[in-house]
CSV table of C-alpha atoms in Angstrom, one decimal:
chain,number,residue,atom,x,y,z
A,24,UNK,CA,62.0,153.2,99.4
A,25,UNK,CA,62.2,153.3,95.7
A,26,UNK,CA,59.6,155.1,93.5
A,27,UNK,CA,57.7,153.2,90.9
A,28,UNK,CA,59.6,154.9,88.1
A,29,UNK,CA,62.9,153.5,89.4
A,30,UNK,CA,61.8,149.9,89.2
A,31,UNK,CA,63.7,147.8,86.7
A,32,UNK,CA,61.7,146.7,83.6
A,33,UNK,CA,60.7,143.0,83.7
A,34,UNK,CA,61.6,140.6,81.0
A,35,UNK,CA,58.1,140.8,79.5
A,36,UNK,CA,58.3,144.6,79.3
A,37,UNK,CA,61.7,144.4,77.6
A,38,UNK,CA,60.4,141.9,75.1
A,39,UNK,CA,57.4,144.1,74.3
A,40,UNK,CA,59.5,147.2,73.9
A,41,UNK,CA,62.4,145.6,71.9
A,42,UNK,CA,62.2,146.6,68.2
A,43,UNK,CA,58.6,147.9,68.7
A,44,UNK,CA,58.8,150.3,65.8
A,45,UNK,CA,59.6,147.8,63.1
A,46,UNK,CA,57.7,145.0,64.7
A,47,UNK,CA,54.5,147.1,64.6
A,48,UNK,CA,55.1,148.6,61.2
A,49,UNK,CA,52.8,147.7,58.3
A,50,UNK,CA,55.8,146.5,56.3
A,51,UNK,CA,56.7,143.9,58.9
A,52,UNK,CA,53.1,142.8,59.3
A,53,UNK,CA,52.9,142.5,55.5
A,54,UNK,CA,56.1,140.4,55.5
A,55,UNK,CA,54.8,138.1,58.2
A,56,UNK,CA,51.5,137.6,56.4
A,57,UNK,CA,53.4,136.9,53.2
A,58,UNK,CA,55.4,134.3,55.0
A,59,UNK,CA,52.2,132.8,56.4
A,60,UNK,CA,50.6,132.6,53.0
A,61,UNK,CA,53.7,131.1,51.5
A,62,UNK,CA,53.9,128.5,54.2
A,63,UNK,CA,50.2,127.7,53.8
A,64,UNK,CA,50.6,127.1,50.1
A,65,UNK,CA,53.9,125.1,50.5
A,66,UNK,CA,52.2,122.8,53.0
A,67,UNK,CA,49.1,122.6,50.8
A,68,UNK,CA,50.8,122.0,47.4
A,69,UNK,CA,53.9,120.1,48.4
A,70,UNK,CA,51.9,116.8,48.5
A,71,UNK,CA,49.8,117.5,45.4
A,72,UNK,CA,52.1,115.6,43.0
A,73,UNK,CA,52.7,113.0,45.7
A,74,UNK,CA,49.2,111.9,46.8
A,75,UNK,CA,48.1,110.0,43.6
A,76,UNK,CA,51.3,107.9,43.6
A,77,UNK,CA,51.2,107.2,47.4
A,78,UNK,CA,47.5,106.1,47.2
A,79,UNK,CA,48.4,103.8,44.3
A,80,UNK,CA,51.3,102.3,46.3
A,81,UNK,CA,48.9,101.6,49.1
A,82,UNK,CA,46.7,99.6,46.8
A,83,UNK,CA,43.8,102.1,46.3
A,84,UNK,CA,41.8,102.3,43.1
A,85,UNK,CA,39.9,105.3,41.7
A,86,UNK,CA,42.9,107.5,42.7
A,87,UNK,CA,41.6,110.7,41.2
A,88,UNK,CA,38.4,110.4,43.1
A,89,UNK,CA,40.2,109.7,46.4
A,90,UNK,CA,42.6,112.6,45.7
A,91,UNK,CA,39.6,114.8,45.1
A,92,UNK,CA,38.1,113.9,48.5
A,93,UNK,CA,41.3,114.7,50.2
A,94,UNK,CA,41.3,118.2,48.7
A,95,UNK,CA,37.6,118.4,49.5
A,96,UNK,CA,38.4,117.7,53.2
A,97,UNK,CA,40.9,120.6,53.2
A,98,UNK,CA,38.4,122.9,51.6
A,99,UNK,CA,35.6,121.8,53.9
A,100,UNK,CA,37.7,122.6,57.0
A,101,UNK,CA,38.6,126.0,55.4
A,102,UNK,CA,35.0,126.9,54.6
A,103,UNK,CA,33.3,125.7,57.8
A,104,UNK,CA,35.8,127.3,60.1
A,105,UNK,CA,35.6,130.7,58.4
A,106,UNK,CA,32.4,131.8,60.0
A,107,UNK,CA,33.7,131.2,63.5
A,108,UNK,CA,37.2,132.6,62.8
A,109,UNK,CA,35.9,135.8,61.2
A,110,UNK,CA,33.4,136.5,64.0
A,111,UNK,CA,35.9,135.7,66.7
A,112,UNK,CA,38.6,137.9,65.0
A,113,UNK,CA,36.2,140.9,65.1
A,114,UNK,CA,35.3,140.5,68.7
A,115,UNK,CA,38.6,139.4,70.3
A,116,UNK,CA,41.1,142.2,71.1
A,117,UNK,CA,44.1,140.6,69.5
A,118,UNK,CA,44.8,139.5,65.9
A,119,UNK,CA,48.0,137.8,67.0
A,120,UNK,CA,46.5,135.1,69.1
A,121,UNK,CA,44.4,133.5,66.3
A,122,UNK,CA,47.4,133.6,64.1
A,123,UNK,CA,49.4,131.6,66.6
A,124,UNK,CA,46.6,129.1,67.2
A,125,UNK,CA,46.3,128.6,63.4
A,126,UNK,CA,50.0,127.9,63.1
A,127,UNK,CA,49.9,125.3,65.9
A,128,UNK,CA,47.0,123.6,64.2
A,129,UNK,CA,48.9,123.6,60.9
A,130,UNK,CA,51.9,121.9,62.4
A,131,UNK,CA,49.8,119.3,64.2
A,132,UNK,CA,47.9,118.5,61.0
A,133,UNK,CA,51.1,117.8,59.1
A,134,UNK,CA,52.3,115.4,61.8
A,135,UNK,CA,48.9,113.6,61.7
A,136,UNK,CA,48.9,113.2,57.9
A,137,UNK,CA,52.5,112.0,57.9
A,138,UNK,CA,51.7,109.3,60.3
A,139,UNK,CA,48.2,108.5,59.1
A,140,UNK,CA,47.6,104.7,59.1
A,141,UNK,CA,44.4,104.8,57.1
A,142,UNK,CA,42.7,107.0,54.5
A,143,UNK,CA,40.1,108.6,56.8
A,144,UNK,CA,42.9,109.9,59.1
A,145,UNK,CA,44.4,111.6,56.0
A,146,UNK,CA,41.1,113.2,55.4
A,147,UNK,CA,40.8,114.4,59.0
A,148,UNK,CA,44.4,115.8,58.9
A,149,UNK,CA,43.5,117.8,55.7
A,150,UNK,CA,40.4,119.2,57.3
A,151,UNK,CA,42.5,120.4,60.3
A,152,UNK,CA,45.0,121.9,57.9
A,153,UNK,CA,42.1,123.9,56.3
A,154,UNK,CA,41.2,125.2,59.7
A,155,UNK,CA,44.7,126.3,60.4
A,156,UNK,CA,44.9,128.0,57.0
A,157,UNK,CA,41.7,130.0,57.7
A,158,UNK,CA,43.6,132.0,60.4
A,159,UNK,CA,46.2,133.5,58.0
A,160,UNK,CA,43.7,134.1,55.2
A,161,UNK,CA,41.1,135.8,57.4
A,162,UNK,CA,43.0,137.3,60.3
A,163,UNK,CA,46.3,137.9,58.5
A,164,UNK,CA,44.7,139.9,55.7
A,165,UNK,CA,42.5,141.8,58.1
A,166,UNK,CA,45.6,142.7,60.1
A,167,UNK,CA,47.2,144.2,57.0
A,168,UNK,CA,44.1,146.3,56.4
A,169,UNK,CA,44.1,147.4,60.1
A,170,UNK,CA,47.7,148.8,60.0
A,171,UNK,CA,48.1,150.1,56.4
A,172,UNK,CA,47.0,153.5,55.2
A,173,UNK,CA,43.9,153.2,53.0
A,174,UNK,CA,45.6,154.4,49.8
A,175,UNK,CA,48.3,151.7,50.1
A,176,UNK,CA,46.0,148.7,51.0
A,177,UNK,CA,46.0,147.2,47.4
A,178,UNK,CA,49.8,147.3,47.2
A,179,UNK,CA,50.4,145.8,50.6
A,180,UNK,CA,47.8,143.0,50.0
A,181,UNK,CA,49.4,142.3,46.6
A,182,UNK,CA,52.8,142.0,48.2
A,183,UNK,CA,51.5,139.6,50.9
A,184,UNK,CA,49.5,137.6,48.4
A,185,UNK,CA,52.6,137.1,46.2
A,186,UNK,CA,53.4,134.4,48.9
A,187,UNK,CA,50.5,132.4,47.3
A,188,UNK,CA,52.4,132.2,44.0
A,189,UNK,CA,55.8,131.6,45.6
A,190,UNK,CA,54.4,128.9,47.8
A,191,UNK,CA,52.6,127.2,44.8
A,192,UNK,CA,55.9,127.5,42.9
A,193,UNK,CA,58.0,125.9,45.6
A,194,UNK,CA,55.6,123.2,46.8
A,195,UNK,CA,55.1,120.7,43.9
A,196,UNK,CA,58.7,120.4,42.7
A,197,UNK,CA,60.0,120.1,46.3
A,198,UNK,CA,57.3,117.5,47.1
A,199,UNK,CA,58.0,115.5,44.0
A,200,UNK,CA,61.8,115.5,44.4
A,201,UNK,CA,61.6,114.7,48.2
A,202,UNK,CA,59.1,111.9,47.6
A,203,UNK,CA,61.2,110.4,44.8
A,204,UNK,CA,64.5,110.4,46.8
A,205,UNK,CA,63.6,110.3,50.5
A,206,UNK,CA,60.1,108.8,50.7
A,207,UNK,CA,56.6,109.8,51.8
A,208,UNK,CA,57.5,111.6,55.1
A,209,UNK,CA,60.1,113.9,53.7
A,210,UNK,CA,57.7,116.5,52.2
A,211,UNK,CA,55.9,116.8,55.5
A,212,UNK,CA,59.1,117.3,57.4
A,213,UNK,CA,59.9,120.2,55.2
A,214,UNK,CA,56.4,121.6,55.6
A,215,UNK,CA,56.8,121.5,59.4
A,216,UNK,CA,60.1,123.4,59.1
A,217,UNK,CA,58.4,126.1,57.1
A,218,UNK,CA,55.6,126.3,59.7
A,219,UNK,CA,58.1,126.7,62.6
A,220,UNK,CA,59.8,129.6,60.8
A,221,UNK,CA,56.4,131.2,60.2
A,222,UNK,CA,55.6,130.7,63.9
A,223,UNK,CA,58.6,132.9,64.9
A,224,UNK,CA,57.4,135.7,62.6
A,225,UNK,CA,53.9,135.6,64.1
A,226,UNK,CA,55.3,135.7,67.7
A,227,UNK,CA,57.4,138.9,66.8
A,228,UNK,CA,54.4,140.9,65.6
A,229,UNK,CA,53.5,143.8,67.9
A,230,UNK,CA,49.9,145.1,67.4
A,231,UNK,CA,48.9,148.7,67.5
A,232,UNK,CA,47.3,148.3,71.0
A,233,UNK,CA,50.8,147.9,72.5
A,234,UNK,CA,52.9,149.4,69.6
A,235,UNK,CA,54.2,152.9,69.2
A,236,UNK,CA,50.7,154.5,69.2
A,237,UNK,CA,51.6,157.5,71.3
A,238,UNK,CA,54.7,158.3,69.2
A,239,UNK,CA,52.7,158.9,66.1
A,240,UNK,CA,55.6,157.8,63.9
A,241,UNK,CA,54.9,157.8,60.1
A,242,UNK,CA,57.0,156.4,57.3
A,243,UNK,CA,57.5,158.3,54.0
A,244,UNK,CA,54.9,156.1,52.3
A,245,UNK,CA,52.4,156.9,55.0
A,246,UNK,CA,53.0,160.6,54.6
A,247,UNK,CA,52.5,160.3,50.9
A,248,UNK,CA,49.3,158.3,51.5
A,249,UNK,CA,48.0,160.9,54.0
A,250,UNK,CA,48.6,163.8,51.6
A,251,UNK,CA,45.3,164.8,50.0
A,252,UNK,CA,45.4,164.5,46.2
A,253,UNK,CA,42.9,165.5,43.6
A,254,UNK,CA,39.9,163.2,43.9
A,255,UNK,CA,41.6,161.2,46.7
A,256,UNK,CA,41.3,162.5,50.2
A,257,UNK,CA,42.5,160.0,52.8
A,258,UNK,CA,41.5,160.4,56.4
A,259,UNK,CA,43.4,158.4,59.0
A,260,UNK,CA,42.5,158.0,62.6
A,261,UNK,CA,45.0,158.6,65.3
A,262,UNK,CA,46.6,155.2,66.2
A,263,UNK,CA,45.8,155.7,69.9
A,264,UNK,CA,42.2,156.2,69.0
A,265,UNK,CA,42.2,153.0,67.0
A,266,UNK,CA,43.7,151.1,69.9
A,267,UNK,CA,41.3,152.4,72.4
A,268,UNK,CA,38.2,152.0,70.3
A,269,UNK,CA,36.1,148.9,71.4
A,270,UNK,CA,35.4,146.4,68.7
A,271,UNK,CA,31.8,145.9,67.6
A,272,UNK,CA,30.4,142.5,68.1
A,273,UNK,CA,27.4,142.0,65.8
A,274,UNK,CA,26.0,138.5,65.6
A,275,UNK,CA,26.5,136.3,62.6
A,276,UNK,CA,23.0,136.6,61.4
A,277,UNK,CA,23.2,140.4,61.3
A,278,UNK,CA,26.6,140.3,59.5
A,279,UNK,CA,25.2,137.8,56.9
A,280,UNK,CA,22.1,139.9,56.3
A,281,UNK,CA,24.1,143.1,56.0
A,282,UNK,CA,26.6,141.7,53.5
A,283,UNK,CA,23.9,139.9,51.5
A,284,UNK,CA,22.4,143.4,50.7
A,285,UNK,CA,25.7,144.5,49.1
A,286,UNK,CA,26.0,143.5,45.4
A,287,UNK,CA,29.8,144.2,45.6
A,288,UNK,CA,30.2,141.8,48.5
A,289,UNK,CA,28.2,139.0,46.7
A,290,UNK,CA,30.1,139.4,43.5
A,291,UNK,CA,33.5,139.4,45.3
A,292,UNK,CA,32.3,136.2,47.0
A,293,UNK,CA,31.5,134.7,43.6
A,294,UNK,CA,34.9,135.5,42.2
A,295,UNK,CA,36.5,134.0,45.2
A,296,UNK,CA,34.5,130.9,44.6
A,297,UNK,CA,35.5,130.8,40.9
A,298,UNK,CA,39.1,131.0,41.9
A,299,UNK,CA,38.6,128.2,44.4
A,300,UNK,CA,37.0,126.0,41.7
A,301,UNK,CA,39.9,126.6,39.4
A,302,UNK,CA,42.5,125.8,42.1
A,303,UNK,CA,40.7,122.7,43.4
A,304,UNK,CA,39.9,121.3,40.0
A,305,UNK,CA,43.4,121.6,38.7
A,306,UNK,CA,45.0,120.2,41.8
A,307,UNK,CA,42.9,117.1,41.4
A,308,UNK,CA,43.4,116.3,37.7
A,309,UNK,CA,46.5,118.0,36.4
A,310,UNK,CA,49.0,115.4,37.8
A,311,UNK,CA,46.9,112.6,36.4
A,312,UNK,CA,46.6,114.4,33.0
A,313,UNK,CA,50.3,114.9,32.7
A,314,UNK,CA,50.9,111.2,33.6
A,315,UNK,CA,48.3,109.8,31.3
A,316,UNK,CA,49.0,111.9,28.2
A,317,UNK,CA,52.8,112.6,28.5
A,318,UNK,CA,53.9,109.8,30.9
A,319,UNK,CA,55.4,112.1,33.5
A,320,UNK,CA,56.3,110.9,37.0
A,321,UNK,CA,56.0,112.9,40.2
A,322,UNK,CA,59.3,114.7,40.0
A,323,UNK,CA,58.7,115.8,36.3
A,324,UNK,CA,55.1,116.9,37.2
A,325,UNK,CA,56.6,119.1,39.9
A,326,UNK,CA,59.0,120.6,37.3
A,327,UNK,CA,56.1,121.3,34.9
A,328,UNK,CA,54.2,123.1,37.7
A,329,UNK,CA,57.4,125.0,38.5
A,330,UNK,CA,57.8,126.2,34.9
A,331,UNK,CA,54.1,127.2,34.7
A,332,UNK,CA,53.9,129.1,37.9
A,333,UNK,CA,57.2,131.2,37.6
A,334,UNK,CA,55.6,134.0,35.5
A,335,UNK,CA,52.9,134.5,38.2
A,336,UNK,CA,55.3,135.6,41.0
A,337,UNK,CA,55.0,139.3,40.2
A,338,UNK,CA,51.3,139.4,39.3
A,339,UNK,CA,49.8,140.0,42.8
A,340,UNK,CA,52.0,143.0,43.8
A,341,UNK,CA,51.9,144.6,40.3
A,342,UNK,CA,48.1,144.3,40.0
A,343,UNK,CA,47.6,145.2,43.6
A,344,UNK,CA,49.5,148.4,42.9
A,345,UNK,CA,47.5,149.0,39.7
A,346,UNK,CA,44.2,148.5,41.6
A,347,UNK,CA,45.2,151.3,44.0
A,348,UNK,CA,45.4,153.6,41.0
A,349,UNK,CA,43.0,152.3,38.4
A,350,UNK,CA,40.3,150.8,40.6
A,351,UNK,CA,39.6,147.2,41.4
A,352,UNK,CA,36.8,146.4,38.9
A,353,UNK,CA,38.7,147.0,35.7
A,354,UNK,CA,41.8,145.0,36.9
A,355,UNK,CA,39.6,142.1,38.0
A,356,UNK,CA,37.6,142.1,34.7
A,357,UNK,CA,40.7,142.0,32.5
A,358,UNK,CA,42.3,139.2,34.6
A,359,UNK,CA,39.2,137.0,34.4
A,360,UNK,CA,38.6,137.7,30.7
A,361,UNK,CA,42.2,136.8,29.8
A,362,UNK,CA,42.1,133.6,31.9
A,363,UNK,CA,39.3,132.0,29.9
A,364,UNK,CA,41.0,131.4,26.5
A,365,UNK,CA,44.0,129.9,28.1
A,366,UNK,CA,41.8,127.4,30.0
A,367,UNK,CA,40.5,126.4,26.5
A,368,UNK,CA,44.0,126.0,25.2
A,369,UNK,CA,44.9,123.6,28.0
A,370,UNK,CA,42.3,121.1,26.6
A,371,UNK,CA,44.3,120.6,23.4
A,372,UNK,CA,46.3,117.4,23.3
A,373,UNK,CA,49.3,118.8,21.5
A,374,UNK,CA,53.0,119.2,22.5
A,375,UNK,CA,53.8,119.4,26.2
A,376,UNK,CA,55.4,122.9,25.6
A,377,UNK,CA,52.0,124.2,24.4
A,378,UNK,CA,50.3,122.8,27.5
A,379,UNK,CA,52.9,124.4,29.8
A,380,UNK,CA,52.6,127.8,28.1
A,381,UNK,CA,48.8,127.8,28.3
A,382,UNK,CA,49.0,126.7,31.9
A,383,UNK,CA,51.5,129.5,32.7
A,384,UNK,CA,49.4,132.2,31.0
A,385,UNK,CA,46.2,131.0,32.7
A,386,UNK,CA,47.9,131.0,36.1
A,387,UNK,CA,49.3,134.5,35.5
A,388,UNK,CA,46.0,136.1,34.6
A,389,UNK,CA,44.0,134.4,37.3
A,390,UNK,CA,46.6,135.3,39.9
A,391,UNK,CA,46.2,138.9,38.8
A,392,UNK,CA,42.6,138.9,40.1
A,393,UNK,CA,43.4,138.0,43.7
A,394,UNK,CA,45.0,141.3,44.9
A,395,UNK,CA,42.3,143.6,43.5
A,396,UNK,CA,39.7,141.2,44.8
A,397,UNK,CA,41.0,141.5,48.3
A,398,UNK,CA,41.3,145.3,47.9
A,399,UNK,CA,37.6,145.3,46.7
A,400,UNK,CA,36.6,143.4,49.9
A,401,UNK,CA,38.5,145.8,52.1
A,402,UNK,CA,36.6,148.7,50.4
A,403,UNK,CA,33.3,146.9,51.1
A,404,UNK,CA,34.4,146.6,54.8
A,405,UNK,CA,35.1,150.4,55.0
A,406,UNK,CA,31.8,151.3,53.3
A,407,UNK,CA,29.4,149.3,55.6
A,408,UNK,CA,29.0,150.3,59.2
A,409,UNK,CA,29.4,147.5,61.7
A,410,UNK,CA,31.4,145.3,59.2
A,411,UNK,CA,35.1,144.6,59.9
A,412,UNK,CA,37.9,143.5,57.8
A,413,UNK,CA,37.8,140.0,59.2
A,414,UNK,CA,34.2,139.7,58.1
A,415,UNK,CA,34.8,140.7,54.5
A,416,UNK,CA,38.0,138.6,54.2
A,417,UNK,CA,36.0,135.8,55.7
A,418,UNK,CA,33.8,136.1,52.6
A,419,UNK,CA,36.8,135.5,50.4
A,420,UNK,CA,38.0,132.6,52.5
A,421,UNK,CA,34.5,131.0,52.8
A,422,UNK,CA,33.7,131.4,49.1
A,423,UNK,CA,37.2,130.1,48.1
A,424,UNK,CA,36.6,127.1,50.4
A,425,UNK,CA,33.3,126.4,48.8
A,426,UNK,CA,34.8,126.6,45.3
A,427,UNK,CA,37.8,124.5,46.2
A,428,UNK,CA,35.4,122.0,47.7
A,429,UNK,CA,33.3,121.9,44.5
A,430,UNK,CA,36.3,121.8,42.1
A,431,UNK,CA,37.9,118.6,43.3
A,432,UNK,CA,34.5,116.8,43.2
A,433,UNK,CA,33.7,117.9,39.7
A,434,UNK,CA,37.2,117.3,38.4
A,435,UNK,CA,37.6,113.9,40.1
A,436,UNK,CA,34.2,112.6,39.0
A,437,UNK,CA,34.4,113.9,35.4
A,438,UNK,CA,38.0,112.6,35.0
A,439,UNK,CA,37.2,109.1,36.4
A,440,UNK,CA,33.8,108.5,34.9
A,441,UNK,CA,33.6,110.4,31.6
A,442,UNK,CA,35.5,109.6,28.4
A,443,UNK,CA,36.3,113.3,27.8
A,444,UNK,CA,36.4,114.1,31.4
A,445,UNK,CA,39.4,116.6,31.2
A,446,UNK,CA,37.8,118.6,28.5
A,447,UNK,CA,34.4,118.7,30.2
A,448,UNK,CA,36.1,119.8,33.5
A,449,UNK,CA,37.6,122.8,31.7
A,450,UNK,CA,34.4,123.6,29.9
A,451,UNK,CA,32.7,123.8,33.3
A,452,UNK,CA,35.5,126.0,34.6
A,453,UNK,CA,35.2,128.4,31.6
A,454,UNK,CA,31.5,128.7,32.2
A,455,UNK,CA,32.0,129.6,35.9
A,456,UNK,CA,34.6,132.2,34.9
A,457,UNK,CA,32.3,133.6,32.2
A,458,UNK,CA,29.6,134.3,34.7
A,459,UNK,CA,32.2,136.1,36.8
A,460,UNK,CA,33.0,138.4,33.8
A,461,UNK,CA,29.4,139.4,33.6
A,462,UNK,CA,28.9,140.0,37.3
A,463,UNK,CA,32.2,142.0,37.6
A,464,UNK,CA,31.2,144.2,34.7
A,465,UNK,CA,27.8,145.1,36.2
A,466,UNK,CA,28.5,145.2,40.0
A,467,UNK,CA,32.1,145.5,41.0
A,468,UNK,CA,33.8,148.8,42.1
A,469,UNK,CA,32.7,152.0,43.7
A,470,UNK,CA,31.0,152.7,40.4
A,471,UNK,CA,30.5,149.8,38.1
A,472,UNK,CA,32.1,149.6,34.7
A,473,UNK,CA,28.7,149.2,33.1
A,474,UNK,CA,27.4,152.4,34.7
A,475,UNK,CA,30.5,154.3,33.7
A,476,UNK,CA,30.0,153.3,30.0
A,477,UNK,CA,26.3,154.0,30.1
A,478,UNK,CA,26.9,157.4,31.8
A,479,UNK,CA,29.7,158.3,29.2
A,480,UNK,CA,27.4,157.3,26.3
A,481,UNK,CA,24.5,159.3,27.8
A,482,UNK,CA,26.7,162.4,28.1
A,483,UNK,CA,28.0,162.0,24.5
A,484,UNK,CA,24.4,161.7,23.2
A,485,UNK,CA,23.4,164.7,25.1
A,486,UNK,CA,26.3,166.8,23.8
A,487,UNK,CA,25.4,165.7,20.2
A,488,UNK,CA,21.8,166.8,20.8
A,489,UNK,CA,22.9,170.1,22.0
A,490,UNK,CA,25.2,170.6,19.0
A,491,UNK,CA,22.3,169.6,16.6
């Protein structure tokens, strides 16, 4: 009779043990989340230059308004599903399962939109797409925070969030070219292919609960992060303790009340909303603006968006790395401040080159805000007992969803019904960002910028008094 130790491993056991070190590493998790974010943005943006022309070909009028409502449906699905997803992710033992469910919903929504016979089915498909997107934005970012040493969180989030820029970069030109040459279904087929590749990455993830917890393997980056430096002592729990620890399951009301008492959390939510307003507003009216003023078709609009977004590829990782060293508040403040004047420059009806340059600089500086914003939320999650990473990244996702719901409505209604609708849309956007500058100055960071300046000035005055 053979002993238990001599039994051959099953197929499932072999699968779990194959490549377990790299499949459970924070670098692989970061790559998979990067791929998920890229896929989400490709699927979202690949039809942005296509929707207005397709609606016109189907005989619809008030195209900008209808485009706005389609973007609204996506954002509504994103925002409304965030509460459930963030609470579920902090009580369910696995992060991987919600990620797989989200990918399945994303693929299904693409098929539904591609075959939609009427407008309301398109809206339903976009809402389902928003629900699928919630999984990667809440659960994926939380998973990175789970497995990454605290001192490296900003860098890893920045690397993952660079998928946002790359996806935005790839989607519109691919969508415009495919629509022009192969028809309406072609952009959706490409989106489904991206989603299937993303699905493979999500299947390959091994979480810490079944990863090499007992081996206590650390990479050189982890060793550097663990080493105490002056003013920065990092404590890491043993992976086996993390895996064994039961997850807290506070109810939604308690989480909401707790987070509402944190000015940092509220301001981070506002900045996420402002970013959503910018994204939703521009996605609704930029294609129409480029067509009305410069007479560009869908393929040329895609190329303009490509040229404008290229400079933003490196912003998330660079500014994520900087936020680990300089703090999140100052990086966020500079990014928002530098975004505002370039929004104003986009209003000018001058050469197309000026518009593209202003759009590129605006996109670069606003994308520099995302990584420190997510790192700021991670810091909020660490500082409040009973609040998990999925809760705080749920704030970002929910607030972004609210903003990207508001942006298309404002942009679509202003552009359709006001004589200077484009200008007024951007004046509204600059006002929203201006409020973000003030709030970030006074409330963001472990110690706010306003307090640091006040404290420095108070010490200077005290020293002058002592000298006198």
